[in-house]
Coordinates of C-alpha atoms in Angstrom, one line a residue:
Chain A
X1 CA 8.4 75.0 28.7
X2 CA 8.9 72.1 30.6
X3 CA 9.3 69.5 28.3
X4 CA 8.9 65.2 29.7
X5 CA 9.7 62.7 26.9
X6 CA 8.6 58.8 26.8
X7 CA 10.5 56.8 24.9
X8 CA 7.6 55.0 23.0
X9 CA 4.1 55.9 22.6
X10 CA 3.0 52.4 21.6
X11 CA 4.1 48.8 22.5
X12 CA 3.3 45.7 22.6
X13 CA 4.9 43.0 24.1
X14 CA 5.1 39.3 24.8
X15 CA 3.4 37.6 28.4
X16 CA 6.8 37.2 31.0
X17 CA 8.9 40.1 28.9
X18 CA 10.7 42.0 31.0
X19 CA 10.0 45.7 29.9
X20 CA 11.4 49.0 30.3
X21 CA 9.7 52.0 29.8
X22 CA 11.4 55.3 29.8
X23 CA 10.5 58.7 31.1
X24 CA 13.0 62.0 30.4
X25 CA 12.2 65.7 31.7
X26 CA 14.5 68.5 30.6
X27 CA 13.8 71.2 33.6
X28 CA 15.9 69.4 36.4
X29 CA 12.7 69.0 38.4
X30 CA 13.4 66.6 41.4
X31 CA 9.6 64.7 41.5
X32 CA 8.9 62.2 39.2
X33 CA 6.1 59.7 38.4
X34 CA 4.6 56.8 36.7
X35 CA 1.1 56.4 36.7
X36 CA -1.3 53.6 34.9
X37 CA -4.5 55.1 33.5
X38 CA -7.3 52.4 32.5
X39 CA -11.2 53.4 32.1
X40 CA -13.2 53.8 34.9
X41 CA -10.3 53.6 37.3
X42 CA -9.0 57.2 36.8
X43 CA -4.7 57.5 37.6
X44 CA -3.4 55.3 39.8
X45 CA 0.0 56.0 41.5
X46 CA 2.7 53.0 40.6
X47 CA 5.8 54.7 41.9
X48 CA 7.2 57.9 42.5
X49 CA 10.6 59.7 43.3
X50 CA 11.9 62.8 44.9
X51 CA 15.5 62.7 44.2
X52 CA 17.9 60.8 42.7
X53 CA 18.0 56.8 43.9
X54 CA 15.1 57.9 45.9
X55 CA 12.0 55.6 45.6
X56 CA 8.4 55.5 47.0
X57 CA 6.1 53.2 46.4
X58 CA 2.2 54.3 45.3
X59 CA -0.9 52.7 45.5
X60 CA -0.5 49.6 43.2
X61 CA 3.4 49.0 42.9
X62 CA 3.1 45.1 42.3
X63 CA 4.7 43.8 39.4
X64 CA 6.9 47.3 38.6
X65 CA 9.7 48.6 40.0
X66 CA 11.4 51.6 39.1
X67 CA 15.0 53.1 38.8
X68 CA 16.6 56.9 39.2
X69 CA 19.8 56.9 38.5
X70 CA 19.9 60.3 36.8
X71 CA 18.0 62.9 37.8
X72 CA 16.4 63.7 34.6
X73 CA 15.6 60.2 34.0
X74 CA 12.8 57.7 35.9
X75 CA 12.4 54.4 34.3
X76 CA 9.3 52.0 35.1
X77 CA 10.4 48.2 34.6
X78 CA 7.9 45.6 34.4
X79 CA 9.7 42.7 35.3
X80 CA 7.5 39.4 33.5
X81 CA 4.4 41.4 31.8
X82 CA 1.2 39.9 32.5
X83 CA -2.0 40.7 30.3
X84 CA -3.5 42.7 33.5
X85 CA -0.4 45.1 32.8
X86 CA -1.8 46.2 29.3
X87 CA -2.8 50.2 30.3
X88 CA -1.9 53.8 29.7
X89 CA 1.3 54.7 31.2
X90 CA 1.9 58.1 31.8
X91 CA 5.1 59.5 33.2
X92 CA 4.8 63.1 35.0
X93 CA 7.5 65.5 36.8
X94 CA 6.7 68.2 39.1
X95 CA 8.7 70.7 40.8
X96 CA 7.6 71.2 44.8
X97 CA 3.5 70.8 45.0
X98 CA 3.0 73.6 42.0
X99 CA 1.5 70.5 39.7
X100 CA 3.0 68.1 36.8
X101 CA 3.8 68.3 33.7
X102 CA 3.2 64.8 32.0
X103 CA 4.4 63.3 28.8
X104 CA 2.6 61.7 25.7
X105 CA 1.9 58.5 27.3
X106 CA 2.5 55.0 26.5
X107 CA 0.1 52.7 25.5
X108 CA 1.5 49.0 26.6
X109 CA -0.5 46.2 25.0
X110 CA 0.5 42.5 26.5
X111 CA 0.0 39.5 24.4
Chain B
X1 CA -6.1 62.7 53.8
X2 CA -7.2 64.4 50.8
X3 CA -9.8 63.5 47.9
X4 CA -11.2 64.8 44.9
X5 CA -14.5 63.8 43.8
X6 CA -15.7 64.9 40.4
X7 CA -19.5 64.9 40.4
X8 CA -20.4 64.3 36.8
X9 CA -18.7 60.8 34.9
X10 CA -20.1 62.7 31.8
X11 CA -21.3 66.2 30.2
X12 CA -22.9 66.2 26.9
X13 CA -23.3 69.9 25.6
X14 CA -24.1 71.2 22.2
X15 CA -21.7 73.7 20.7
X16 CA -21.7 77.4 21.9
X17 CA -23.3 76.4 25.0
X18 CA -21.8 77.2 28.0
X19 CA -20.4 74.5 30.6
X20 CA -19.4 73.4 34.1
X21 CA -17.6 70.8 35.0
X22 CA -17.7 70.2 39.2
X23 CA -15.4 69.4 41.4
X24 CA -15.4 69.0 44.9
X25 CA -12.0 68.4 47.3
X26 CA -11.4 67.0 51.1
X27 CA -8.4 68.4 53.1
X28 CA -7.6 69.0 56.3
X29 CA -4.7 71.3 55.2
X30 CA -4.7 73.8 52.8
X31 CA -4.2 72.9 49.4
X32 CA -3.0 73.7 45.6
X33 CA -5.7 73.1 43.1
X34 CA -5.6 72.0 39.6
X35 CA -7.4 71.2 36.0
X36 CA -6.0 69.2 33.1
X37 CA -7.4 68.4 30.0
X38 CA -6.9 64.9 28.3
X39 CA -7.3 64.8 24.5
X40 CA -7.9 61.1 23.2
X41 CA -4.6 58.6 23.1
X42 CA -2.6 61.8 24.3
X43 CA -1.3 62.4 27.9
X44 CA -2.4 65.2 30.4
X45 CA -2.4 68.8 29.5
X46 CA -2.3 71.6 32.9
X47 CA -5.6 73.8 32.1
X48 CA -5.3 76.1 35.1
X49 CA -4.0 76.0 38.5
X50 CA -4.9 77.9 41.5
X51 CA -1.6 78.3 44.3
X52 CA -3.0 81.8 45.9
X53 CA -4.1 85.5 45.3
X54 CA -7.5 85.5 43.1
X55 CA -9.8 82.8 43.7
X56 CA -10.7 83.6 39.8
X57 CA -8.2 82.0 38.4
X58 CA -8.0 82.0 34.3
X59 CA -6.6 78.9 31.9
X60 CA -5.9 77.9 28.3
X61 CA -8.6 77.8 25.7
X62 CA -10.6 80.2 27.2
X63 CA -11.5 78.3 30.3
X64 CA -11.8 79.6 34.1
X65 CA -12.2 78.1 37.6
X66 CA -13.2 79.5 41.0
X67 CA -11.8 78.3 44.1
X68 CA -14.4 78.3 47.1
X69 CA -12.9 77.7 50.1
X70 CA -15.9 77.6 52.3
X71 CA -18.0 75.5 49.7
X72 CA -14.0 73.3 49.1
X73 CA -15.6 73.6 45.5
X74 CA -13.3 74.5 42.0
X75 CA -15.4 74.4 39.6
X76 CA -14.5 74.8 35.7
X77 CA -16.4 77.1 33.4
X78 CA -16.2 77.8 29.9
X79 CA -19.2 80.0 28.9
X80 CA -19.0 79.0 24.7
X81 CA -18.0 75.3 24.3
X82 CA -16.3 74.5 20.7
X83 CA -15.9 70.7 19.0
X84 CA -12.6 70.7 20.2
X85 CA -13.1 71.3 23.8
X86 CA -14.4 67.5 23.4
X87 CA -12.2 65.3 26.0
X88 CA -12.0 64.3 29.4
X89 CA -11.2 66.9 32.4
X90 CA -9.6 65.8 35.7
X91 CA -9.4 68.1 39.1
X92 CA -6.9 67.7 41.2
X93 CA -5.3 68.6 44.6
X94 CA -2.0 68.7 45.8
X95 CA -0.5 69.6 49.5
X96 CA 0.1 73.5 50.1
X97 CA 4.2 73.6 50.8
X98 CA 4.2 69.9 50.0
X99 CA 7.9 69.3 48.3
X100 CA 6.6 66.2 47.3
X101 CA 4.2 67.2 45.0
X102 CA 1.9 64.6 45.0
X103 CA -1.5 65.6 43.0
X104 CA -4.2 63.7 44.1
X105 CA -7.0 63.3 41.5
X106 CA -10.1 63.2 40.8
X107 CA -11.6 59.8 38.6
X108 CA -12.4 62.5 35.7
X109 CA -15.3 64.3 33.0
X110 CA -16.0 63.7 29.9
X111 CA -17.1 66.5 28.0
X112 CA -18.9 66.0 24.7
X113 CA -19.8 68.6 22.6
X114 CA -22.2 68.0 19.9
X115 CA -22.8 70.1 16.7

């Protein structure tokens, strides 16, 4: 099985931290994703990539960026946390349009 | 563009009951279609998926979903709820040959099952 990692599945950092959370999948899929989950707002798309140093940007990127250096690897970086950044952040891979596989989550609570 | 629009926010149900959890899809292409299941603090678990061939299509945990093409309906059935089925349900759509792969979703169900 498909098998995507996050590094953390709770953190809590400090207002203007810059923070990095980490996504690994294991079945060399080329799609990734980052997605913020809050109640009554359903997923929303942050970023996305289709290949290595490959970027798109989804429907709320402000404040994030992202990095693909590795193809197994998609990092989403807050670069100075705000309190409107504290969400579920799930990280998902896909391989052509045949649906993700998503990890644990991370819950991100800024102070 | 597509969209997904899940017509029940929440379903309470007692245990054993059966259940249906709607969904409803836009697209002016033809599309893959898709349930996941989302246990409390946990991230999103693939249910079923329906790519082609049977428009019965069968998942985990004893659930099933019908695509209707002419009605762009895919519902979710389970016809004997348990405690644990308890969590919330998201449809979703992604483009048919899309490389991409993005899913589009649906804003979710929250299934309850009481004792």
């Amino acid at each position: 099985d498909v098998k995507v990692t996050q590094s953390s599945r709770y953190l809590v950092k400090r207002t203007g931290e810059k923070v990095f959370l980490e996504c690994v999948q294991d079945m060399d899929h080329e799609n990734m994703f980052w997605y913020r989950q809050d109640p009554g707002l359903g997923l929303r798309l942050i970023y996305f990539s289709y290949d290595v140093k490959m970027k798109e940007k989804g429907d709320i990127p402000e404040g994030y960026s992202v990095s693909r250096e590795k193809k197994e690897r998609f990092s989403l970086i807050l670069e100075s946390a705000s309190t409107n950044q504290t969400s579920m952040y799930l990280c998902a891979s896909s391989f052509l349009a045949y649906g993700y596989t998503f990890g644990s989550g991370t819950r991100l609570t800024v102070v | 563009a597509q969209s997904v629009t899940q017509l029940d926010s929440q379903v309470p149900v007692f245990e054993e009951a059966p259940v249906e959890l709607r969904c409803n899809y836009s697209s002016s292409v033809s599309v893959y279609l898709f349930w996941y299941v989302q246990y409390p603090n946990q991230g999103l678990q693939l249910l079923l998926k329906y790519l082609s061939g049977s428009t019965l299509v069968k998942g985990i945990n004893g659930f099933e979903a019908e695509f209707n093409k002419s009605q762009t309906s895919f519902h979710l059935r389970k016809p004997s709820v348990h405690i644990s089925d308890t969590a919330e349900y998201f449809c979703a759509v992604s483009i048919y040959g899309g490389s991409q792969g993005n899913l589009i979703f649906g804003k979710g169900t929250k299934l309850s099952v009481k004792p």
